[in-house]
mmCIF file with all atom_site columns, C-alpha atoms and ligand atoms in Angstrom:
data_model
loop_
_atom_site.group_PDB
_atom_site.id
_atom_site.type_symbol
_atom_site.label_atom_id
_atom_site.label_alt_id
_atom_site.label_comp_id
_atom_site.label_asym_id
_atom_site.label_entity_id
_atom_site.label_seq_id
_atom_site.pdbx_PDB_ins_code
_atom_site.Cartn_x
_atom_site.Cartn_y
_atom_site.Cartn_z
_atom_site.occupancy
_atom_site.B_iso_or_equiv
_atom_site.pdbx_formal_charge
_atom_site.auth_seq_id
_atom_site.auth_comp_id
_atom_site.auth_asym_id
_atom_site.auth_atom_id
_atom_site.pdbx_PDB_model_num
ATOM   1   C CA  . MET A 1 1   ? 89.794  73.581 142.450 1.00 0.00 ? 1   MET A CA  1
ATOM   2   C CA  . GLY A 1 2   ? 90.462  69.837 142.382 1.00 0.00 ? 2   GLY A CA  1
ATOM   3   C CA  . GLN A 1 3   ? 91.888  69.827 145.893 1.00 0.00 ? 3   GLN A CA  1
ATOM   4   C CA  . ILE A 1 4   ? 88.974  71.846 147.312 1.00 0.00 ? 4   ILE A CA  1
ATOM   5   C CA  . THR A 1 5   ? 86.575  69.340 145.726 1.00 0.00 ? 5   THR A CA  1
ATOM   6   C CA  . GLU A 1 6   ? 88.585  66.403 147.070 1.00 0.00 ? 6   GLU A CA  1
ATOM   7   C CA  . ILE A 1 7   ? 88.510  67.754 150.635 1.00 0.00 ? 7   ILE A CA  1
ATOM   8   C CA  . TYR A 1 8   ? 84.775  68.528 150.281 1.00 0.00 ? 8   TYR A CA  1
ATOM   9   C CA  . ASN A 1 9   ? 84.064  64.927 149.203 1.00 0.00 ? 9   ASN A CA  1
ATOM   10  C CA  . ALA A 1 10  ? 86.446  63.186 151.598 1.00 0.00 ? 10  ALA A CA  1
ATOM   11  C CA  . LEU A 1 11  ? 83.930  62.282 154.314 1.00 0.00 ? 11  LEU A CA  1
ATOM   12  C CA  . LEU A 1 12  ? 80.817  62.064 152.160 1.00 0.00 ? 12  LEU A CA  1
ATOM   13  C CA  . GLU A 1 13  ? 80.731  58.275 151.916 1.00 0.00 ? 13  GLU A CA  1
ATOM   14  C CA  . THR A 1 14  ? 81.705  57.506 155.515 1.00 0.00 ? 14  THR A CA  1
ATOM   15  C CA  . THR A 1 15  ? 79.894  60.139 157.598 1.00 0.00 ? 15  THR A CA  1
ATOM   16  C CA  . THR A 1 16  ? 76.600  62.026 157.694 1.00 0.00 ? 16  THR A CA  1
ATOM   17  C CA  . TYR A 1 17  ? 78.398  65.383 158.110 1.00 0.00 ? 17  TYR A CA  1
ATOM   18  C CA  . GLU A 1 18  ? 77.252  66.482 154.628 1.00 0.00 ? 18  GLU A CA  1
ATOM   19  C CA  . TRP A 1 19  ? 73.591  65.805 153.972 1.00 0.00 ? 19  TRP A CA  1
ATOM   20  C CA  . THR A 1 20  ? 74.038  64.523 150.451 1.00 0.00 ? 20  THR A CA  1
ATOM   21  C CA  . GLU A 1 21  ? 75.022  61.195 148.987 1.00 0.00 ? 21  GLU A CA  1
ATOM   22  C CA  . THR A 1 22  ? 76.126  62.789 145.703 1.00 0.00 ? 22  THR A CA  1
ATOM   23  C CA  . ARG A 1 23  ? 79.780  63.674 145.316 1.00 0.00 ? 23  ARG A CA  1
ATOM   24  C CA  . HIS A 1 24  ? 80.570  67.284 144.460 1.00 0.00 ? 24  HIS A CA  1
ATOM   25  C CA  . THR A 1 25  ? 82.192  67.751 141.050 1.00 0.00 ? 25  THR A CA  1
ATOM   26  C CA  . VAL A 1 26  ? 85.039  70.067 140.083 1.00 0.00 ? 26  VAL A CA  1
ATOM   27  C CA  . GLU A 1 27  ? 82.672  71.818 137.619 1.00 0.00 ? 27  GLU A CA  1
ATOM   28  C CA  . GLU A 1 28  ? 80.107  72.458 140.347 1.00 0.00 ? 28  GLU A CA  1
ATOM   29  C CA  . VAL A 1 29  ? 82.805  73.775 142.714 1.00 0.00 ? 29  VAL A CA  1
ATOM   30  C CA  . ALA A 1 30  ? 84.223  75.993 139.926 1.00 0.00 ? 30  ALA A CA  1
ATOM   31  C CA  . ALA A 1 31  ? 80.768  77.480 139.282 1.00 0.00 ? 31  ALA A CA  1
ATOM   32  C CA  . TRP A 1 32  ? 80.277  78.074 143.012 1.00 0.00 ? 32  TRP A CA  1
ATOM   33  C CA  . LEU A 1 33  ? 83.713  79.744 143.259 1.00 0.00 ? 33  LEU A CA  1
ATOM   34  C CA  . GLY A 1 34  ? 82.665  82.081 140.440 1.00 0.00 ? 34  GLY A CA  1
ATOM   35  C CA  . ARG A 1 35  ? 79.434  82.987 142.245 1.00 0.00 ? 35  ARG A CA  1
ATOM   36  C CA  . GLN A 1 36  ? 81.310  83.591 145.506 1.00 0.00 ? 36  GLN A CA  1
ATOM   37  C CA  . GLN A 1 37  ? 83.737  85.886 143.695 1.00 0.00 ? 37  GLN A CA  1
ATOM   38  C CA  . GLU A 1 38  ? 80.949  87.824 141.949 1.00 0.00 ? 38  GLU A CA  1
ATOM   39  C CA  . SER A 1 39  ? 79.146  88.407 145.224 1.00 0.00 ? 39  SER A CA  1
ATOM   40  C CA  . GLY A 1 40  ? 82.323  89.442 147.075 1.00 0.00 ? 40  GLY A CA  1
ATOM   41  C CA  . ARG A 1 41  ? 82.228  86.464 149.414 1.00 0.00 ? 41  ARG A CA  1
ATOM   42  C CA  . PRO A 1 42  ? 85.439  84.774 150.438 1.00 0.00 ? 42  PRO A CA  1
ATOM   43  C CA  . VAL A 1 43  ? 86.722  81.281 149.783 1.00 0.00 ? 43  VAL A CA  1
ATOM   44  C CA  . LEU A 1 44  ? 89.847  80.880 151.875 1.00 0.00 ? 44  LEU A CA  1
ATOM   45  C CA  . VAL A 1 45  ? 92.310  78.037 151.473 1.00 0.00 ? 45  VAL A CA  1
ATOM   46  C CA  . ALA A 1 46  ? 95.019  76.869 153.832 1.00 0.00 ? 46  ALA A CA  1
ATOM   47  C CA  . VAL A 1 47  ? 98.142  75.673 152.045 1.00 0.00 ? 47  VAL A CA  1
ATOM   48  C CA  . GLU A 1 48  ? 101.041 73.636 153.436 1.00 0.00 ? 48  GLU A CA  1
ATOM   49  C CA  . VAL A 1 49  ? 103.963 73.565 151.007 1.00 0.00 ? 49  VAL A CA  1
ATOM   50  C CA  . ASP A 1 50  ? 101.991 72.983 147.778 1.00 0.00 ? 50  ASP A CA  1
ATOM   51  C CA  . GLU A 1 51  ? 99.023  71.079 149.192 1.00 0.00 ? 51  GLU A CA  1
ATOM   52  C CA  . VAL A 1 52  ? 95.623  72.589 149.987 1.00 0.00 ? 52  VAL A CA  1
ATOM   53  C CA  . VAL A 1 53  ? 94.923  71.293 153.506 1.00 0.00 ? 53  VAL A CA  1
ATOM   54  C CA  . GLY A 1 54  ? 91.686  73.126 154.202 1.00 0.00 ? 54  GLY A CA  1
ATOM   55  C CA  . TRP A 1 55  ? 89.175  75.639 152.939 1.00 0.00 ? 55  TRP A CA  1
ATOM   56  C CA  . ALA A 1 56  ? 86.456  77.829 154.374 1.00 0.00 ? 56  ALA A CA  1
ATOM   57  C CA  . SER A 1 57  ? 83.774  80.153 153.089 1.00 0.00 ? 57  SER A CA  1
ATOM   58  C CA  . TYR A 1 58  ? 80.551  81.842 154.039 1.00 0.00 ? 58  TYR A CA  1
ATOM   59  C CA  . GLY A 1 59  ? 77.266  82.717 152.425 1.00 0.00 ? 59  GLY A CA  1
ATOM   60  C CA  . ASP A 1 60  ? 73.799  83.843 153.417 1.00 0.00 ? 60  ASP A CA  1
ATOM   61  C CA  . PHE A 1 61  ? 72.322  82.215 156.508 1.00 0.00 ? 61  PHE A CA  1
ATOM   62  C CA  . ARG A 1 62  ? 68.918  82.580 154.848 1.00 0.00 ? 62  ARG A CA  1
ATOM   63  C CA  . ASP A 1 63  ? 68.091  84.302 151.555 1.00 0.00 ? 63  ASP A CA  1
ATOM   64  C CA  . SER A 1 64  ? 68.985  87.937 152.238 1.00 0.00 ? 64  SER A CA  1
ATOM   65  C CA  . THR A 1 65  ? 67.931  89.064 148.755 1.00 0.00 ? 65  THR A CA  1
ATOM   66  C CA  . ARG A 1 66  ? 64.347  88.057 149.360 1.00 0.00 ? 66  ARG A CA  1
ATOM   67  C CA  . ARG A 1 67  ? 64.499  88.875 153.063 1.00 0.00 ? 67  ARG A CA  1
ATOM   68  C CA  . PRO A 1 68  ? 67.061  91.649 153.618 1.00 0.00 ? 68  PRO A CA  1
ATOM   69  C CA  . GLY A 1 69  ? 66.539  91.480 157.353 1.00 0.00 ? 69  GLY A CA  1
ATOM   70  C CA  . TYR A 1 70  ? 68.964  88.531 157.298 1.00 0.00 ? 70  TYR A CA  1
ATOM   71  C CA  . ARG A 1 71  ? 71.759  90.476 155.567 1.00 0.00 ? 71  ARG A CA  1
ATOM   72  C CA  . PHE A 1 72  ? 73.956  90.832 158.650 1.00 0.00 ? 72  PHE A CA  1
ATOM   73  C CA  . THR A 1 73  ? 73.966  87.098 159.400 1.00 0.00 ? 73  THR A CA  1
ATOM   74  C CA  . ILE A 1 74  ? 76.093  84.504 157.605 1.00 0.00 ? 74  ILE A CA  1
ATOM   75  C CA  . GLU A 1 75  ? 76.514  80.744 157.652 1.00 0.00 ? 75  GLU A CA  1
ATOM   76  C CA  . HIS A 1 76  ? 79.985  79.336 157.108 1.00 0.00 ? 76  HIS A CA  1
ATOM   77  C CA  . SER A 1 77  ? 81.513  76.089 155.837 1.00 0.00 ? 77  SER A CA  1
ATOM   78  C CA  . ILE A 1 78  ? 84.903  74.846 156.955 1.00 0.00 ? 78  ILE A CA  1
ATOM   79  C CA  . HIS A 1 79  ? 86.744  71.677 155.953 1.00 0.00 ? 79  HIS A CA  1
ATOM   80  C CA  . VAL A 1 80  ? 90.242  70.566 156.920 1.00 0.00 ? 80  VAL A CA  1
ATOM   81  C CA  . ARG A 1 81  ? 91.973  67.541 155.393 1.00 0.00 ? 81  ARG A CA  1
ATOM   82  C CA  . GLU A 1 82  ? 91.742  64.700 157.925 1.00 0.00 ? 82  GLU A CA  1
ATOM   83  C CA  . GLY A 1 83  ? 95.495  64.182 158.255 1.00 0.00 ? 83  GLY A CA  1
ATOM   84  C CA  . TRP A 1 84  ? 95.786  67.827 159.323 1.00 0.00 ? 84  TRP A CA  1
ATOM   85  C CA  . TRP A 1 85  ? 93.123  67.885 162.041 1.00 0.00 ? 85  TRP A CA  1
ATOM   86  C CA  . GLY A 1 86  ? 94.301  69.292 165.364 1.00 0.00 ? 86  GLY A CA  1
ATOM   87  C CA  . HIS A 1 87  ? 97.095  71.452 163.891 1.00 0.00 ? 87  HIS A CA  1
ATOM   88  C CA  . GLY A 1 88  ? 95.405  74.840 164.178 1.00 0.00 ? 88  GLY A CA  1
ATOM   89  C CA  . ILE A 1 89  ? 94.307  75.016 160.520 1.00 0.00 ? 89  ILE A CA  1
ATOM   90  C CA  . GLY A 1 90  ? 90.608  75.307 161.401 1.00 0.00 ? 90  GLY A CA  1
ATOM   91  C CA  . ARG A 1 91  ? 91.327  78.083 163.886 1.00 0.00 ? 91  ARG A CA  1
ATOM   92  C CA  . ALA A 1 92  ? 93.421  79.992 161.314 1.00 0.00 ? 92  ALA A CA  1
ATOM   93  C CA  . LEU A 1 93  ? 90.720  79.634 158.639 1.00 0.00 ? 93  LEU A CA  1
ATOM   94  C CA  . MET A 1 94  ? 88.027  80.822 161.066 1.00 0.00 ? 94  MET A CA  1
ATOM   95  C CA  . ARG A 1 95  ? 90.138  83.840 161.926 1.00 0.00 ? 95  ARG A CA  1
ATOM   96  C CA  . GLY A 1 96  ? 90.419  84.767 158.249 1.00 0.00 ? 96  GLY A CA  1
ATOM   97  C CA  . LEU A 1 97  ? 86.700  84.249 157.686 1.00 0.00 ? 97  LEU A CA  1
ATOM   98  C CA  . ALA A 1 98  ? 85.675  86.245 160.746 1.00 0.00 ? 98  ALA A CA  1
ATOM   99  C CA  . GLU A 1 99  ? 87.978  89.139 159.819 1.00 0.00 ? 99  GLU A CA  1
ATOM   100 C CA  . HIS A 1 100 ? 86.525  89.188 156.291 1.00 0.00 ? 100 HIS A CA  1
ATOM   101 C CA  . ALA A 1 101 ? 82.993  89.058 157.708 1.00 0.00 ? 101 ALA A CA  1
ATOM   102 C CA  . LEU A 1 102 ? 83.663  91.949 160.078 1.00 0.00 ? 102 LEU A CA  1
ATOM   103 C CA  . GLY A 1 103 ? 85.071  94.008 157.192 1.00 0.00 ? 103 GLY A CA  1
ATOM   104 C CA  . ALA A 1 104 ? 81.917  93.231 155.196 1.00 0.00 ? 104 ALA A CA  1
ATOM   105 C CA  . GLY A 1 105 ? 79.734  94.531 158.020 1.00 0.00 ? 105 GLY A CA  1
ATOM   106 C CA  . LYS A 1 106 ? 78.427  91.143 159.165 1.00 0.00 ? 106 LYS A CA  1
ATOM   107 C CA  . ARG A 1 107 ? 77.294  90.731 162.762 1.00 0.00 ? 107 ARG A CA  1
ATOM   108 C CA  . VAL A 1 108 ? 76.476  87.082 163.414 1.00 0.00 ? 108 VAL A CA  1
ATOM   109 C CA  . MET A 1 109 ? 78.067  83.824 162.242 1.00 0.00 ? 109 MET A CA  1
ATOM   110 C CA  . VAL A 1 110 ? 76.088  80.599 162.290 1.00 0.00 ? 110 VAL A CA  1
ATOM   111 C CA  . ALA A 1 111 ? 77.424  77.044 162.101 1.00 0.00 ? 111 ALA A CA  1
ATOM   112 C CA  . ALA A 1 112 ? 74.819  74.485 161.051 1.00 0.00 ? 112 ALA A CA  1
ATOM   113 C CA  . VAL A 1 113 ? 76.305  71.170 162.154 1.00 0.00 ? 113 VAL A CA  1
ATOM   114 C CA  . ASP A 1 114 ? 75.131  67.566 161.721 1.00 0.00 ? 114 ASP A CA  1
ATOM   115 C CA  . GLY A 1 115 ? 74.202  66.259 165.171 1.00 0.00 ? 115 GLY A CA  1
ATOM   116 C CA  . THR A 1 116 ? 76.594  63.301 164.880 1.00 0.00 ? 116 THR A CA  1
ATOM   117 C CA  . ASN A 1 117 ? 79.542  65.605 164.140 1.00 0.00 ? 117 ASN A CA  1
ATOM   118 C CA  . GLU A 1 118 ? 80.844  65.898 167.696 1.00 0.00 ? 118 GLU A CA  1
ATOM   119 C CA  . ARG A 1 119 ? 84.251  67.087 166.463 1.00 0.00 ? 119 ARG A CA  1
ATOM   120 C CA  . SER A 1 120 ? 82.749  70.111 164.740 1.00 0.00 ? 120 SER A CA  1
ATOM   121 C CA  . VAL A 1 121 ? 80.512  70.890 167.721 1.00 0.00 ? 121 VAL A CA  1
ATOM   122 C CA  . ALA A 1 122 ? 83.589  70.714 170.029 1.00 0.00 ? 122 ALA A CA  1
ATOM   123 C CA  . PHE A 1 123 ? 85.669  72.852 167.633 1.00 0.00 ? 123 PHE A CA  1
ATOM   124 C CA  . HIS A 1 124 ? 83.019  75.564 167.392 1.00 0.00 ? 124 HIS A CA  1
ATOM   125 C CA  . ALA A 1 125 ? 82.379  75.494 171.155 1.00 0.00 ? 125 ALA A CA  1
ATOM   126 C CA  . ARG A 1 126 ? 86.138  75.889 171.743 1.00 0.00 ? 126 ARG A CA  1
ATOM   127 C CA  . LEU A 1 127 ? 86.070  79.016 169.565 1.00 0.00 ? 127 LEU A CA  1
ATOM   128 C CA  . GLY A 1 128 ? 83.196  80.408 171.640 1.00 0.00 ? 128 GLY A CA  1
ATOM   129 C CA  . PHE A 1 129 ? 80.213  79.478 169.470 1.00 0.00 ? 129 PHE A CA  1
ATOM   130 C CA  . VAL A 1 130 ? 77.120  78.843 171.566 1.00 0.00 ? 130 VAL A CA  1
ATOM   131 C CA  . GLU A 1 131 ? 74.631  76.110 170.751 1.00 0.00 ? 131 GLU A CA  1
ATOM   132 C CA  . VAL A 1 132 ? 71.317  77.892 170.261 1.00 0.00 ? 132 VAL A CA  1
ATOM   133 C CA  . ALA A 1 133 ? 69.195  75.103 168.773 1.00 0.00 ? 133 ALA A CA  1
ATOM   134 C CA  . ARG A 1 134 ? 69.155  71.370 168.216 1.00 0.00 ? 134 ARG A CA  1
ATOM   135 C CA  . MET A 1 135 ? 66.489  70.492 165.681 1.00 0.00 ? 135 MET A CA  1
ATOM   136 C CA  . PRO A 1 136 ? 65.580  66.824 165.952 1.00 0.00 ? 136 PRO A CA  1
ATOM   137 C CA  . GLY A 1 137 ? 65.148  64.744 162.827 1.00 0.00 ? 137 GLY A CA  1
ATOM   138 C CA  . VAL A 1 138 ? 65.195  67.594 160.266 1.00 0.00 ? 138 VAL A CA  1
ATOM   139 C CA  . GLY A 1 139 ? 67.680  65.772 158.022 1.00 0.00 ? 139 GLY A CA  1
ATOM   140 C CA  . GLU A 1 140 ? 68.125  62.325 156.556 1.00 0.00 ? 140 GLU A CA  1
ATOM   141 C CA  . LYS A 1 141 ? 70.967  60.343 155.003 1.00 0.00 ? 141 LYS A CA  1
ATOM   142 C CA  . TRP A 1 142 ? 71.050  56.614 154.247 1.00 0.00 ? 142 TRP A CA  1
ATOM   143 C CA  . GLY A 1 143 ? 67.567  56.339 155.757 1.00 0.00 ? 143 GLY A CA  1
ATOM   144 C CA  . GLN A 1 144 ? 68.778  57.690 159.097 1.00 0.00 ? 144 GLN A CA  1
ATOM   145 C CA  . ARG A 1 145 ? 66.996  60.717 160.604 1.00 0.00 ? 145 ARG A CA  1
ATOM   146 C CA  . LEU A 1 146 ? 69.486  63.431 161.556 1.00 0.00 ? 146 LEU A CA  1
ATOM   147 C CA  . ASP A 1 147 ? 69.491  66.346 163.977 1.00 0.00 ? 147 ASP A CA  1
ATOM   148 C CA  . LEU A 1 148 ? 70.783  69.806 163.079 1.00 0.00 ? 148 LEU A CA  1
ATOM   149 C CA  . VAL A 1 149 ? 72.794  71.729 165.663 1.00 0.00 ? 149 VAL A CA  1
ATOM   150 C CA  . LEU A 1 150 ? 72.812  75.505 165.217 1.00 0.00 ? 150 LEU A CA  1
ATOM   151 C CA  . MET A 1 151 ? 75.684  77.352 166.893 1.00 0.00 ? 151 MET A CA  1
ATOM   152 C CA  . GLN A 1 152 ? 76.269  81.094 166.710 1.00 0.00 ? 152 GLN A CA  1
ATOM   153 C CA  . HIS A 1 153 ? 78.843  83.729 167.563 1.00 0.00 ? 153 HIS A CA  1
ATOM   154 C CA  . ASP A 1 154 ? 78.995  87.503 167.435 1.00 0.00 ? 154 ASP A CA  1
ATOM   155 C CA  . VAL A 1 155 ? 81.445  88.372 164.620 1.00 0.00 ? 155 VAL A CA  1
ATOM   156 C CA  . GLY A 1 156 ? 83.219  91.210 166.450 1.00 0.00 ? 156 GLY A CA  1
ATOM   157 C CA  . GLN A 1 157 ? 83.703  89.098 169.558 1.00 0.00 ? 157 GLN A CA  1
ATOM   158 C CA  . LEU A 1 158 ? 84.998  86.196 167.488 1.00 0.00 ? 158 LEU A CA  1
ATOM   159 C CA  . VAL A 1 159 ? 87.564  88.400 165.733 1.00 0.00 ? 159 VAL A CA  1
ATOM   160 C CA  . ALA A 1 160 ? 88.722  89.801 169.071 1.00 0.00 ? 160 ALA A CA  1
ATOM   161 C CA  . SER A 1 161 ? 89.056  86.369 170.668 1.00 0.00 ? 161 SER A CA  1
ATOM   162 C CA  . LEU A 1 162 ? 90.903  84.850 167.692 1.00 0.00 ? 162 LEU A CA  1
ATOM   163 C CA  . ALA A 1 163 ? 93.356  87.760 167.581 1.00 0.00 ? 163 ALA A CA  1
ATOM   164 C CA  . ARG A 1 164 ? 94.524  86.974 171.121 1.00 0.00 ? 164 ARG A CA  1
HETATM 165 C C1  . LIG B 2 .   ? 86.020  70.678 162.576 1.00 0.00 ? 1   LIG B C1  1
HETATM 166 C C2  . LIG B 2 .   ? 87.369  70.990 161.895 1.00 0.00 ? 1   LIG B C2  1
HETATM 167 C C3  . LIG B 2 .   ? 87.144  72.095 160.853 1.00 0.00 ? 1   LIG B C3  1
HETATM 168 C C4  . LIG B 2 .   ? 88.368  71.476 162.950 1.00 0.00 ? 1   LIG B C4  1
HETATM 169 O O1  . LIG B 2 .   ? 89.556  71.854 162.288 1.00 0.00 ? 1   LIG B O1  1
HETATM 170 P P1  . LIG B 2 .   ? 91.005  71.632 162.966 1.00 0.00 ? 1   LIG B P1  1
HETATM 171 O O2  . LIG B 2 .   ? 92.018  72.203 162.060 1.00 0.00 ? 1   LIG B O2  1
HETATM 172 O O3  . LIG B 2 .   ? 91.158  70.216 163.358 1.00 0.00 ? 1   LIG B O3  1
HETATM 173 O O4  . LIG B 2 .   ? 90.859  72.514 164.287 1.00 0.00 ? 1   LIG B O4  1
HETATM 174 P P2  . LIG B 2 .   ? 92.072  73.219 165.064 1.00 0.00 ? 1   LIG B P2  1
HETATM 175 O O5  . LIG B 2 .   ? 93.231  72.308 165.136 1.00 0.00 ? 1   LIG B O5  1
HETATM 176 O O6  . LIG B 2 .   ? 92.313  74.573 164.476 1.00 0.00 ? 1   LIG B O6  1
HETATM 177 O O7  . LIG B 2 .   ? 91.432  73.364 166.513 1.00 0.00 ? 1   LIG B O7  1
HETATM 178 C C5  . LIG B 2 .   ? 90.976  74.626 167.034 1.00 0.00 ? 1   LIG B C5  1
HETATM 179 C C6  . LIG B 2 .   ? 90.561  74.397 168.468 1.00 0.00 ? 1   LIG B C6  1
HETATM 180 O O8  . LIG B 2 .   ? 89.445  73.488 168.512 1.00 0.00 ? 1   LIG B O8  1
HETATM 181 C C7  . LIG B 2 .   ? 89.765  72.398 169.363 1.00 0.00 ? 1   LIG B C7  1
HETATM 182 N N1  . LIG B 2 .   ? 89.257  71.165 168.779 1.00 0.00 ? 1   LIG B N1  1
HETATM 183 C C8  . LIG B 2 .   ? 89.364  70.771 167.491 1.00 0.00 ? 1   LIG B C8  1
HETATM 184 N N2  . LIG B 2 .   ? 88.821  69.538 167.352 1.00 0.00 ? 1   LIG B N2  1
HETATM 185 C C9  . LIG B 2 .   ? 88.400  69.183 168.590 1.00 0.00 ? 1   LIG B C9  1
HETATM 186 C C10 . LIG B 2 .   ? 87.782  68.006 169.107 1.00 0.00 ? 1   LIG B C10 1
HETATM 187 N N3  . LIG B 2 .   ? 87.498  66.966 168.318 1.00 0.00 ? 1   LIG B N3  1
HETATM 188 N N4  . LIG B 2 .   ? 87.472  67.955 170.416 1.00 0.00 ? 1   LIG B N4  1
HETATM 189 C C11 . LIG B 2 .   ? 87.772  68.984 171.242 1.00 0.00 ? 1   LIG B C11 1
HETATM 190 N N5  . LIG B 2 .   ? 88.361  70.139 170.810 1.00 0.00 ? 1   LIG B N5  1
HETATM 191 C C12 . LIG B 2 .   ? 88.671  70.210 169.507 1.00 0.00 ? 1   LIG B C12 1
HETATM 192 C C13 . LIG B 2 .   ? 91.271  72.315 169.388 1.00 0.00 ? 1   LIG B C13 1
HETATM 193 O O9  . LIG B 2 .   ? 91.731  71.708 170.584 1.00 0.00 ? 1   LIG B O9  1
HETATM 194 C C14 . LIG B 2 .   ? 91.686  73.748 169.274 1.00 0.00 ? 1   LIG B C14 1
HETATM 195 O O10 . LIG B 2 .   ? 91.717  74.376 170.527 1.00 0.00 ? 1   LIG B O10 1
HETATM 196 P P3  . LIG B 2 .   ? 92.961  75.389 170.864 1.00 0.00 ? 1   LIG B P3  1
HETATM 197 O O11 . LIG B 2 .   ? 93.232  76.176 169.592 1.00 0.00 ? 1   LIG B O11 1
HETATM 198 O O12 . LIG B 2 .   ? 92.444  76.237 171.942 1.00 0.00 ? 1   LIG B O12 1
HETATM 199 O O13 . LIG B 2 .   ? 94.088  74.491 171.220 1.00 0.00 ? 1   LIG B O13 1
HETATM 200 C C15 . LIG B 2 .   ? 87.965  69.710 161.219 1.00 0.00 ? 1   LIG B C15 1
HETATM 201 O O14 . LIG B 2 .   ? 87.991  68.682 162.158 1.00 0.00 ? 1   LIG B O14 1
HETATM 202 C C16 . LIG B 2 .   ? 87.185  69.223 160.011 1.00 0.00 ? 1   LIG B C16 1
HETATM 203 O O15 . LIG B 2 .   ? 87.402  69.686 158.890 1.00 0.00 ? 1   LIG B O15 1
HETATM 204 N N6  . LIG B 2 .   ? 86.263  68.262 160.204 1.00 0.00 ? 1   LIG B N6  1
HETATM 205 C C17 . LIG B 2 .   ? 85.543  67.650 159.096 1.00 0.00 ? 1   LIG B C17 1
HETATM 206 C C18 . LIG B 2 .   ? 84.660  68.611 158.337 1.00 0.00 ? 1   LIG B C18 1
HETATM 207 C C19 . LIG B 2 .   ? 83.674  69.272 159.241 1.00 0.00 ? 1   LIG B C19 1
HETATM 208 O O16 . LIG B 2 .   ? 83.074  68.644 160.109 1.00 0.00 ? 1   LIG B O16 1
HETATM 209 N N7  . LIG B 2 .   ? 83.498  70.594 159.034 1.00 0.00 ? 1   LIG B N7  1
HETATM 210 C C20 . LIG B 2 .   ? 82.565  71.371 159.809 1.00 0.00 ? 1   LIG B C20 1
HETATM 211 C C21 . LIG B 2 .   ? 81.206  71.199 159.243 1.00 0.00 ? 1   LIG B C21 1
HETATM 212 S S1  . LIG B 2 .   ? 80.042  72.163 160.217 1.00 0.00 ? 1   LIG B S1  1
#
């Protein structure tokens, strides 16, 4: 739990990737893990020796309880420890997530990426996600207006491409 929280917080004070200035707490992450478990949604971790080097999860894209029409679409989060970037951890986590999503009957995966996060945009594009929207100025951090980049992929196609 502590290591997931640490990775989650790592870039909070130096980048606008996460649109909050408040650090996540272990208690908050523990409560979220419980909710993910109850709802059958995955939280995957990548471990090297005894260190958690990344984690990934997915949830509703929009509220599918109130609007069930969204129930086949998910939005994911993925975070790899900086020292481990470029070692295939993100790809492996996405493979696990996509396989879980396919098994759960999901059809579309959406990445909602901060417009300054060129690394994440490049990573998702490399995996075949297509940029479908760039929403100017919908976010703000440290008084700076931020764009949101929405990228999407068909779940079945993603599983097939990551299995190759
Ligand atoms: C984005 C992130 C998850 C990528 O994870 P990673 O473990 O470094 O990615 P991988 O090493 O598995 O790379 C997978 C592919 O993406 C490509 N890729 C990754 N980063 C890239 C970059 N900055 N530019 C171009 N391509 C990139 C790799 O070349 C690789 O291609 P290949 O498998 O065909 O060789 C990681 O950088 C990260 O956690 N960033 C900070 C948190 C974040 O931004 N999360 C996403 C929020 S939407």
